[in-house]
Amino acid sequence: MNFSGKTAWVMGASSGIGAELSKQLAEKGAKVILSARNENALNEIKHTLKNEDLHFVFPFDLENTSDVDSKVSSLIGKVGEIHYLFNNGGLSQRATAFETQMVVERKIMEINYFGNIAVAKALLPYMRKQGGGKIIVISSIAGKFGFFLRAAYSASKHALHGFYESLRLEEEENNITVHIMCPGKINTDISKNALTESGEKHGVMDHNQKTGMTVSDCTNEILKAVEKNKREKLIGGKETIAVYIKRFFPNLFYKIIRKQSAV
Ligand SMILES: NC(=O)c1ccc[n+]([C@@H]2O[C@H](COP(=O)([O-])OP(=O)(O)OC[C@H]3O[C@@H](n4cnc5c(N)ncnc54)[C@H](OP(=O)(O)O)[C@@H]3O)[C@@H](O)[C@H]2O)c1
């Protein structure tokens, strides 16, 4: 299945990786549904897409998914089938576990994990009915190991792996495939939008982000991995090697990771 003539729902399309996914998917001939909270930003991005009139802005807040079934039902009513779900919306953290308030722990889990899986679960019956689909989950290398100032964020991404590895096994017979992407350091506003211990925006472009992979290279890698049906893909620079070091040399991994800068 390639992207031309297909419909792709991009969560978190108002910024960073999601905005670039929308652009590259439109260039490849897909109809894009752009979702996030910031409707103005979504409309601005839609105006820049190839075949602008084909695409569709659908505001969505991952923190409030009590009506997700009716929202997805109305979306399907408008667009017909959805072939790809890019479950990319999320936010990071810049605070120690010691200082992070419980309300912030819960907010990060609600958006990055519960909101994410609620969307996938609401869409599954339609994907089954149409004979299949692809769910692309944007996790992180923080879904592979914990890191300074990221306890809640890392927990939310680890949770996605448990859920989606199980879902992958269960839905294979329904021709629904799951692709988990694990970016490392990517040059987006994620550190600016990350939450502090009290839930404020961190507001700082971290060195790690500024010097990270470009968002267009990251997105290109994501789409190539989906086209090749990769179950999982690490994306980024040399930071991604840490995942292999952890797997094969866990003691060495700990010696290296404790010396890395958190920002
Ligand atoms: N950049 C990196 O280095 C990096 C590394 C690993 C993984 N990732 C993952 O990549 C994904 C995209 O991040 P990014 O780097 O592109 O950061 P970003 O520029 O901050 O974009 C985050 C996107 O998520 C959306 N979002 C946040 N809260 C939401 C909510 N409650 N409901 C709906 N959408 C929400 C934002 O839209 P609104 O604010 O308009 O709602 C925005 O579109 C995230 O899942 C992140 O964890 C990024």
mmCIF file of C-alpha atoms and ligand atoms in Angstrom:
data_model
loop_
_atom_site.group_PDB
_atom_site.id
_atom_site.type_symbol
_atom_site.label_atom_id
_atom_site.label_comp_id
_atom_site.label_asym_id
_atom_site.label_seq_id
_atom_site.Cartn_x
_atom_site.Cartn_y
_atom_site.Cartn_z
ATOM 1 C CA MET A 1 0.000 0.000 0.000
ATOM 2 C CA ASN A 2 1.537 3.360 -0.980
ATOM 3 C CA PHE A 3 0.263 6.813 -0.081
ATOM 4 C CA SER A 4 -1.161 8.002 -3.383
ATOM 5 C CA GLY A 5 -4.961 8.235 -3.315
ATOM 6 C CA LYS A 6 -5.062 7.085 0.316
ATOM 7 C CA THR A 7 -6.304 8.953 3.365
ATOM 8 C CA ALA A 8 -3.894 9.625 6.231
ATOM 9 C CA TRP A 9 -4.935 11.015 9.609
ATOM 10 C CA VAL A 10 -2.077 12.933 11.224
ATOM 11 C CA MET A 11 -2.452 13.667 14.930
ATOM 12 C CA GLY A 12 -0.235 16.527 16.125
ATOM 13 C CA ALA A 13 -0.197 18.095 12.652
ATOM 14 C CA SER A 14 0.052 21.699 13.887
ATOM 15 C CA SER A 15 3.830 21.633 14.450
ATOM 16 C CA GLY A 16 7.117 19.769 14.031
ATOM 17 C CA ILE A 17 7.055 16.179 12.812
ATOM 18 C CA GLY A 18 3.259 16.129 12.283
ATOM 19 C CA ALA A 19 3.288 19.291 10.153
ATOM 20 C CA GLU A 20 6.104 17.846 8.040
ATOM 21 C CA LEU A 21 4.347 14.470 7.788
ATOM 22 C CA SER A 22 1.284 16.310 6.433
ATOM 23 C CA LYS A 23 3.451 18.099 3.862
ATOM 24 C CA GLN A 24 5.292 14.990 2.679
ATOM 25 C CA LEU A 25 2.118 12.865 2.603
ATOM 26 C CA ALA A 26 0.348 15.533 0.512
ATOM 27 C CA GLU A 27 3.316 15.584 -1.870
ATOM 28 C CA LYS A 28 2.990 11.815 -2.222
ATOM 29 C CA GLY A 29 -0.668 12.206 -3.248
ATOM 30 C CA ALA A 30 -2.426 11.364 0.011
ATOM 31 C CA LYS A 31 -5.510 13.086 1.380
ATOM 32 C CA VAL A 32 -4.463 14.381 4.806
ATOM 33 C CA ILE A 33 -6.625 14.897 7.880
ATOM 34 C CA LEU A 34 -4.806 17.396 10.082
ATOM 35 C CA SER A 35 -5.522 17.177 13.820
ATOM 36 C CA ALA A 36 -4.234 18.884 16.973
ATOM 37 C CA ARG A 37 -5.641 21.533 19.327
ATOM 38 C CA ASN A 38 -4.439 24.651 17.495
ATOM 39 C CA GLU A 39 -6.978 25.020 14.683
ATOM 40 C CA ASN A 40 -5.420 28.232 13.314
ATOM 41 C CA ALA A 41 -2.033 26.558 12.945
ATOM 42 C CA LEU A 42 -3.677 23.540 11.285
ATOM 43 C CA ASN A 43 -5.431 25.808 8.756
ATOM 44 C CA GLU A 44 -2.189 27.639 8.012
ATOM 45 C CA ILE A 45 -0.413 24.345 7.380
ATOM 46 C CA LYS A 46 -3.268 23.068 5.221
ATOM 47 C CA HIS A 47 -2.902 26.183 2.994
ATOM 48 C CA THR A 48 0.720 25.226 2.283
ATOM 49 C CA LEU A 49 -0.043 21.632 1.257
ATOM 50 C CA LYS A 50 -0.040 20.336 -2.294
ATOM 51 C CA ASN A 51 -3.664 19.919 -3.500
ATOM 52 C CA GLU A 52 -4.827 22.121 -0.626
ATOM 53 C CA ASP A 53 -8.546 21.525 -1.204
ATOM 54 C CA LEU A 54 -8.189 17.779 -0.848
ATOM 55 C CA HIS A 55 -7.202 17.969 2.806
ATOM 56 C CA PHE A 56 -9.241 18.359 5.931
ATOM 57 C CA VAL A 57 -8.709 20.091 9.277
ATOM 58 C CA PHE A 58 -10.185 18.211 12.227
ATOM 59 C CA PRO A 59 -9.371 19.806 15.629
ATOM 60 C CA PHE A 60 -8.760 17.250 18.336
ATOM 61 C CA ASP A 61 -7.571 17.338 21.954
ATOM 62 C CA LEU A 62 -5.870 14.127 23.104
ATOM 63 C CA GLU A 63 -6.425 15.143 26.707
ATOM 64 C CA ASN A 64 -10.230 14.978 26.321
ATOM 65 C CA THR A 65 -11.246 11.774 24.603
ATOM 66 C CA SER A 66 -14.544 10.972 26.354
ATOM 67 C CA ASP A 67 -16.369 11.599 23.041
ATOM 68 C CA VAL A 68 -13.721 10.003 20.820
ATOM 69 C CA ASP A 69 -16.113 7.397 19.351
ATOM 70 C CA SER A 70 -18.596 10.006 18.128
ATOM 71 C CA LYS A 71 -15.784 12.220 16.829
ATOM 72 C CA VAL A 72 -14.246 9.373 14.845
ATOM 73 C CA SER A 73 -17.682 8.343 13.582
ATOM 74 C CA SER A 74 -18.338 11.892 12.324
ATOM 75 C CA LEU A 75 -14.880 12.040 10.755
ATOM 76 C CA ILE A 76 -15.464 8.759 8.908
ATOM 77 C CA GLY A 77 -18.827 10.170 7.764
ATOM 78 C CA LYS A 78 -16.938 13.058 6.170
ATOM 79 C CA VAL A 79 -13.897 11.332 4.665
ATOM 80 C CA GLY A 80 -15.020 7.725 4.143
ATOM 81 C CA GLU A 81 -12.107 5.414 4.811
ATOM 82 C CA ILE A 82 -8.918 6.195 6.757
ATOM 83 C CA HIS A 83 -6.003 4.042 5.634
ATOM 84 C CA TYR A 84 -3.194 5.461 7.798
ATOM 85 C CA LEU A 85 -3.269 6.792 11.329
ATOM 86 C CA PHE A 86 -0.099 8.714 12.221
ATOM 87 C CA ASN A 87 -0.486 8.797 16.002
ATOM 88 C CA ASN A 88 2.106 11.502 16.548
ATOM 89 C CA GLY A 89 0.597 14.067 18.949
ATOM 90 C CA GLY A 90 2.379 14.428 22.247
ATOM 91 C CA LEU A 91 4.433 16.501 24.585
ATOM 92 C CA SER A 92 7.634 16.098 26.535
ATOM 93 C CA GLN A 93 8.860 16.952 30.012
ATOM 94 C CA ARG A 94 11.764 18.916 31.472
ATOM 95 C CA ALA A 95 11.631 18.232 35.219
ATOM 96 C CA THR A 96 12.888 15.653 37.691
ATOM 97 C CA ALA A 97 10.573 12.932 38.955
ATOM 98 C CA PHE A 98 11.190 14.287 42.471
ATOM 99 C CA GLU A 99 9.760 17.690 41.573
ATOM 100 C CA THR A 100 7.084 16.819 39.020
ATOM 101 C CA GLN A 101 3.585 17.279 40.431
ATOM 102 C CA MET A 102 1.237 14.295 40.147
ATOM 103 C CA VAL A 103 -1.157 16.351 38.058
ATOM 104 C CA VAL A 104 1.630 16.789 35.488
ATOM 105 C CA GLU A 105 2.514 13.065 35.593
ATOM 106 C CA ARG A 106 -1.153 12.315 34.806
ATOM 107 C CA LYS A 107 -1.418 14.959 32.074
ATOM 108 C CA ILE A 108 1.562 13.542 30.202
ATOM 109 C CA MET A 109 0.165 9.994 30.450
ATOM 110 C CA GLU A 110 -3.286 11.218 29.411
ATOM 111 C CA ILE A 111 -2.036 12.915 26.241
ATOM 112 C CA ASN A 112 0.858 10.667 25.215
ATOM 113 C CA TYR A 113 -0.669 7.330 26.163
ATOM 114 C CA PHE A 114 -4.428 7.279 26.927
ATOM 115 C CA GLY A 115 -5.319 9.882 24.300
ATOM 116 C CA ASN A 116 -3.152 8.131 21.742
ATOM 117 C CA ILE A 117 -4.620 4.669 22.281
ATOM 118 C CA ALA A 118 -8.184 6.045 22.536
ATOM 119 C CA VAL A 119 -7.890 7.352 18.971
ATOM 120 C CA ALA A 120 -6.504 4.048 17.696
ATOM 121 C CA LYS A 121 -9.194 2.019 19.487
ATOM 122 C CA ALA A 122 -11.969 4.236 18.092
ATOM 123 C CA LEU A 123 -10.618 3.836 14.567
ATOM 124 C CA LEU A 124 -10.023 0.071 14.715
ATOM 125 C CA PRO A 125 -13.619 -1.028 13.950
ATOM 126 C CA TYR A 126 -13.585 1.064 10.767
ATOM 127 C CA MET A 127 -10.177 -0.276 9.727
ATOM 128 C CA ARG A 128 -11.445 -3.816 10.281
ATOM 129 C CA LYS A 129 -14.603 -3.112 8.266
ATOM 130 C CA GLN A 130 -12.641 -1.672 5.344
ATOM 131 C CA GLY A 131 -10.294 -4.670 5.322
ATOM 132 C CA GLY A 132 -7.188 -3.199 6.925
ATOM 133 C CA GLY A 133 -5.097 -0.166 7.682
ATOM 134 C CA LYS A 134 -1.824 1.005 9.152
ATOM 135 C CA ILE A 135 -1.255 2.570 12.547
ATOM 136 C CA ILE A 136 1.993 4.480 12.855
ATOM 137 C CA VAL A 137 2.944 5.350 16.409
ATOM 138 C CA ILE A 138 5.502 8.062 17.056
ATOM 139 C CA SER A 139 7.238 6.870 20.198
ATOM 140 C CA SER A 140 10.820 7.972 21.046
ATOM 141 C CA ILE A 141 14.169 6.533 22.062
ATOM 142 C CA ALA A 142 12.837 7.538 25.490
ATOM 143 C CA GLY A 143 10.448 4.620 24.892
ATOM 144 C CA LYS A 144 13.544 2.398 24.940
ATOM 145 C CA PHE A 145 15.338 3.772 28.013
ATOM 146 C CA GLY A 146 14.704 6.286 30.766
ATOM 147 C CA PHE A 147 16.553 9.588 30.820
ATOM 148 C CA PHE A 148 17.115 12.655 32.996
ATOM 149 C CA LEU A 149 14.111 15.015 33.329
ATOM 150 C CA ARG A 150 11.906 12.636 31.324
ATOM 151 C CA ALA A 151 10.426 10.161 33.842
ATOM 152 C CA ALA A 152 6.761 10.709 32.936
ATOM 153 C CA TYR A 153 7.531 11.189 29.252
ATOM 154 C CA SER A 154 9.646 8.051 29.108
ATOM 155 C CA ALA A 155 6.976 6.087 31.012
ATOM 156 C CA SER A 156 4.299 7.238 28.555
ATOM 157 C CA LYS A 157 6.403 6.147 25.582
ATOM 158 C CA HIS A 158 7.308 2.780 27.179
ATOM 159 C CA ALA A 159 3.572 2.226 27.722
ATOM 160 C CA LEU A 160 2.922 2.765 24.024
ATOM 161 C CA HIS A 161 5.330 -0.071 23.184
ATOM 162 C CA GLY A 162 3.523 -2.523 25.466
ATOM 163 C CA PHE A 163 0.137 -1.599 24.078
ATOM 164 C CA TYR A 164 1.041 -1.522 20.406
ATOM 165 C CA GLU A 165 3.233 -4.643 20.395
ATOM 166 C CA SER A 166 0.190 -6.490 21.758
ATOM 167 C CA LEU A 167 -2.215 -4.812 19.349
ATOM 168 C CA ARG A 168 0.083 -5.698 16.447
ATOM 169 C CA LEU A 169 -0.208 -9.400 17.276
ATOM 170 C CA GLU A 170 -3.967 -9.233 17.727
ATOM 171 C CA GLU A 171 -4.809 -7.251 14.601
ATOM 172 C CA GLU A 172 -2.454 -8.901 12.102
ATOM 173 C CA GLU A 173 -5.235 -11.296 11.064
ATOM 174 C CA ASN A 174 -7.383 -8.245 10.255
ATOM 175 C CA ASN A 175 -4.702 -6.806 7.978
ATOM 176 C CA ILE A 176 -4.103 -3.939 10.394
ATOM 177 C CA THR A 177 -0.388 -3.343 10.851
ATOM 178 C CA VAL A 178 1.440 -1.394 13.555
ATOM 179 C CA HIS A 179 4.651 0.552 12.963
ATOM 180 C CA ILE A 180 6.451 2.071 15.942
ATOM 181 C CA MET A 181 8.845 4.929 15.179
ATOM 182 C CA CYS A 182 11.473 5.908 17.752
ATOM 183 C CA PRO A 183 13.037 9.279 16.973
ATOM 184 C CA GLY A 184 16.077 10.455 18.897
ATOM 185 C CA LYS A 185 17.010 14.143 18.827
ATOM 186 C CA ILE A 186 14.957 15.952 16.180
ATOM 187 C CA ASN A 187 15.029 19.684 15.551
ATOM 188 C CA THR A 188 11.458 20.692 16.475
ATOM 189 C CA ASP A 189 9.876 22.861 19.169
ATOM 190 C CA ILE A 190 9.363 19.840 21.437
ATOM 191 C CA SER A 191 11.630 21.169 24.203
ATOM 192 C CA LYS A 192 9.902 24.576 24.098
ATOM 193 C CA ASN A 193 6.506 22.877 24.460
ATOM 194 C CA ALA A 194 7.697 20.407 27.144
ATOM 195 C CA LEU A 195 6.130 20.666 30.601
ATOM 196 C CA THR A 196 7.980 21.750 33.730
ATOM 197 C CA GLU A 197 7.313 20.270 37.177
ATOM 198 C CA SER A 198 4.263 22.538 37.611
ATOM 199 C CA GLY A 199 2.907 22.047 34.079
ATOM 200 C CA GLU A 200 4.195 25.309 32.590
ATOM 201 C CA LYS A 201 5.821 25.348 29.162
ATOM 202 C CA HIS A 202 9.606 24.896 29.436
ATOM 203 C CA GLY A 203 9.949 27.513 26.680
ATOM 204 C CA VAL A 204 13.580 26.776 25.822
ATOM 205 C CA MET A 205 15.050 25.368 22.623
ATOM 206 C CA ASP A 206 17.424 22.747 24.018
ATOM 207 C CA HIS A 207 20.877 22.250 22.528
ATOM 208 C CA ASN A 208 19.939 18.597 21.895
ATOM 209 C CA GLN A 209 16.992 19.665 19.733
ATOM 210 C CA LYS A 210 18.796 22.510 17.983
ATOM 211 C CA THR A 211 21.587 20.190 16.884
ATOM 212 C CA GLY A 212 19.281 17.263 16.111
ATOM 213 C CA MET A 213 18.211 15.705 12.832
ATOM 214 C CA THR A 214 16.130 17.955 10.579
ATOM 215 C CA VAL A 215 12.409 17.383 10.741
ATOM 216 C CA SER A 216 12.281 16.733 7.003
ATOM 217 C CA ASP A 217 14.942 13.979 7.223
ATOM 218 C CA CYS A 218 13.124 12.440 10.207
ATOM 219 C CA THR A 219 9.785 12.464 8.389
ATOM 220 C CA ASN A 220 11.338 11.074 5.244
ATOM 221 C CA GLU A 221 12.708 8.177 7.343
ATOM 222 C CA ILE A 222 9.297 7.589 8.927
ATOM 223 C CA LEU A 223 7.526 7.371 5.580
ATOM 224 C CA LYS A 224 10.234 5.120 4.109
ATOM 225 C CA ALA A 225 9.906 2.795 7.100
ATOM 226 C CA VAL A 226 6.130 2.624 6.652
ATOM 227 C CA GLU A 227 6.491 1.942 2.933
ATOM 228 C CA LYS A 228 8.880 -0.909 3.791
ATOM 229 C CA ASN A 229 6.471 -2.231 6.453
ATOM 230 C CA LYS A 230 9.076 -1.892 9.233
ATOM 231 C CA ARG A 231 7.627 -2.909 12.574
ATOM 232 C CA GLU A 232 9.966 -0.591 14.442
ATOM 233 C CA LYS A 233 12.512 2.031 13.436
ATOM 234 C CA LEU A 234 15.078 4.107 15.308
ATOM 235 C CA ILE A 235 15.504 7.537 13.704
ATOM 236 C CA GLY A 236 18.175 10.106 14.469
ATOM 237 C CA GLY A 237 21.935 10.457 14.868
ATOM 238 C CA LYS A 238 24.455 8.627 17.027
ATOM 239 C CA GLU A 239 22.135 8.841 20.062
ATOM 240 C CA THR A 240 20.162 5.931 18.600
ATOM 241 C CA ILE A 241 23.190 3.635 19.084
ATOM 242 C CA ALA A 242 22.429 3.812 22.817
ATOM 243 C CA VAL A 243 19.489 1.459 22.248
ATOM 244 C CA TYR A 244 21.838 -1.279 20.998
ATOM 245 C CA ILE A 245 24.410 -0.589 23.718
ATOM 246 C CA LYS A 246 21.685 -1.003 26.338
ATOM 247 C CA ARG A 247 20.565 -4.296 24.800
ATOM 248 C CA PHE A 248 23.995 -5.879 24.471
ATOM 249 C CA PHE A 249 26.153 -4.078 27.097
ATOM 250 C CA PRO A 250 23.809 -2.838 29.849
ATOM 251 C CA ASN A 251 26.605 -1.897 32.283
ATOM 252 C CA LEU A 252 28.441 0.115 29.650
ATOM 253 C CA PHE A 253 25.122 1.745 28.709
ATOM 254 C CA TYR A 254 24.626 2.984 32.267
ATOM 255 C CA LYS A 255 28.160 4.422 32.413
ATOM 256 C CA ILE A 256 27.557 6.337 29.176
ATOM 257 C CA ILE A 257 23.986 7.499 29.700
ATOM 258 C CA ARG A 258 24.562 9.002 33.149
ATOM 259 C CA LYS A 259 27.078 11.424 31.600
ATOM 260 C CA GLN A 260 24.761 12.718 28.847
ATOM 261 C CA SER A 261 23.289 16.203 28.965
ATOM 262 C CA ALA A 262 19.549 16.314 29.614
ATOM 263 C CA VAL A 263 18.973 19.440 27.544
HETATM 264 N N1 LIG B 1 11.497 16.254 18.473
HETATM 265 C C1 LIG B 1 12.064 15.229 19.039
HETATM 266 O O1 LIG B 1 13.280 15.255 19.337
HETATM 267 C C2 LIG B 1 11.271 13.970 19.288
HETATM 268 C C3 LIG B 1 11.978 12.833 19.670
HETATM 269 C C4 LIG B 1 11.290 11.668 19.939
HETATM 270 C C5 LIG B 1 9.927 11.628 19.802
HETATM 271 N N2 LIG B 1 9.226 12.746 19.438
HETATM 272 C C6 LIG B 1 7.769 12.639 19.362
HETATM 273 O O2 LIG B 1 7.312 13.184 18.159
HETATM 274 C C7 LIG B 1 5.977 13.631 18.338
HETATM 275 C C8 LIG B 1 5.840 15.030 17.723
HETATM 276 O O3 LIG B 1 6.669 15.927 18.442
HETATM 277 P P1 LIG B 1 7.440 17.152 17.771
HETATM 278 O O4 LIG B 1 8.858 16.947 17.984
HETATM 279 O O5 LIG B 1 6.920 17.385 16.410
HETATM 280 O O6 LIG B 1 7.014 18.330 18.782
HETATM 281 P P2 LIG B 1 6.076 19.614 18.608
HETATM 282 O O7 LIG B 1 6.581 20.462 17.519
HETATM 283 O O8 LIG B 1 5.953 20.190 19.976
HETATM 284 O O9 LIG B 1 4.674 19.000 18.134
HETATM 285 C C9 LIG B 1 3.825 18.326 19.012
HETATM 286 C C10 LIG B 1 2.468 18.149 18.357
HETATM 287 O O10 LIG B 1 1.617 17.433 19.274
HETATM 288 C C11 LIG B 1 0.402 18.156 19.409
HETATM 289 N N3 LIG B 1 -0.219 18.013 20.705
HETATM 290 C C12 LIG B 1 0.297 18.306 21.928
HETATM 291 N N4 LIG B 1 -0.642 18.153 22.878
HETATM 292 C C13 LIG B 1 -1.772 17.735 22.244
HETATM 293 C C14 LIG B 1 -3.101 17.432 22.665
HETATM 294 N N5 LIG B 1 -3.477 17.546 23.945
HETATM 295 N N6 LIG B 1 -3.990 17.049 21.743
HETATM 296 C C15 LIG B 1 -3.669 16.973 20.425
HETATM 297 N N7 LIG B 1 -2.434 17.249 19.961
HETATM 298 C C16 LIG B 1 -1.513 17.641 20.866
HETATM 299 C C17 LIG B 1 0.777 19.624 19.171
HETATM 300 O O11 LIG B 1 -0.353 20.357 18.713
HETATM 301 P P3 LIG B 1 -1.257 21.376 19.567
HETATM 302 O O12 LIG B 1 -0.375 22.052 20.554
HETATM 303 O O13 LIG B 1 -1.821 22.286 18.507
HETATM 304 O O14 LIG B 1 -2.325 20.551 20.194
HETATM 305 C C18 LIG B 1 1.801 19.484 18.053
HETATM 306 O O15 LIG B 1 1.145 19.421 16.815
HETATM 307 C C19 LIG B 1 5.677 13.585 19.828
HETATM 308 O O16 LIG B 1 4.898 12.436 20.123
HETATM 309 C C20 LIG B 1 7.061 13.435 20.443
HETATM 310 O O17 LIG B 1 7.034 12.751 21.670
HETATM 311 C C21 LIG B 1 9.885 13.913 19.174
#
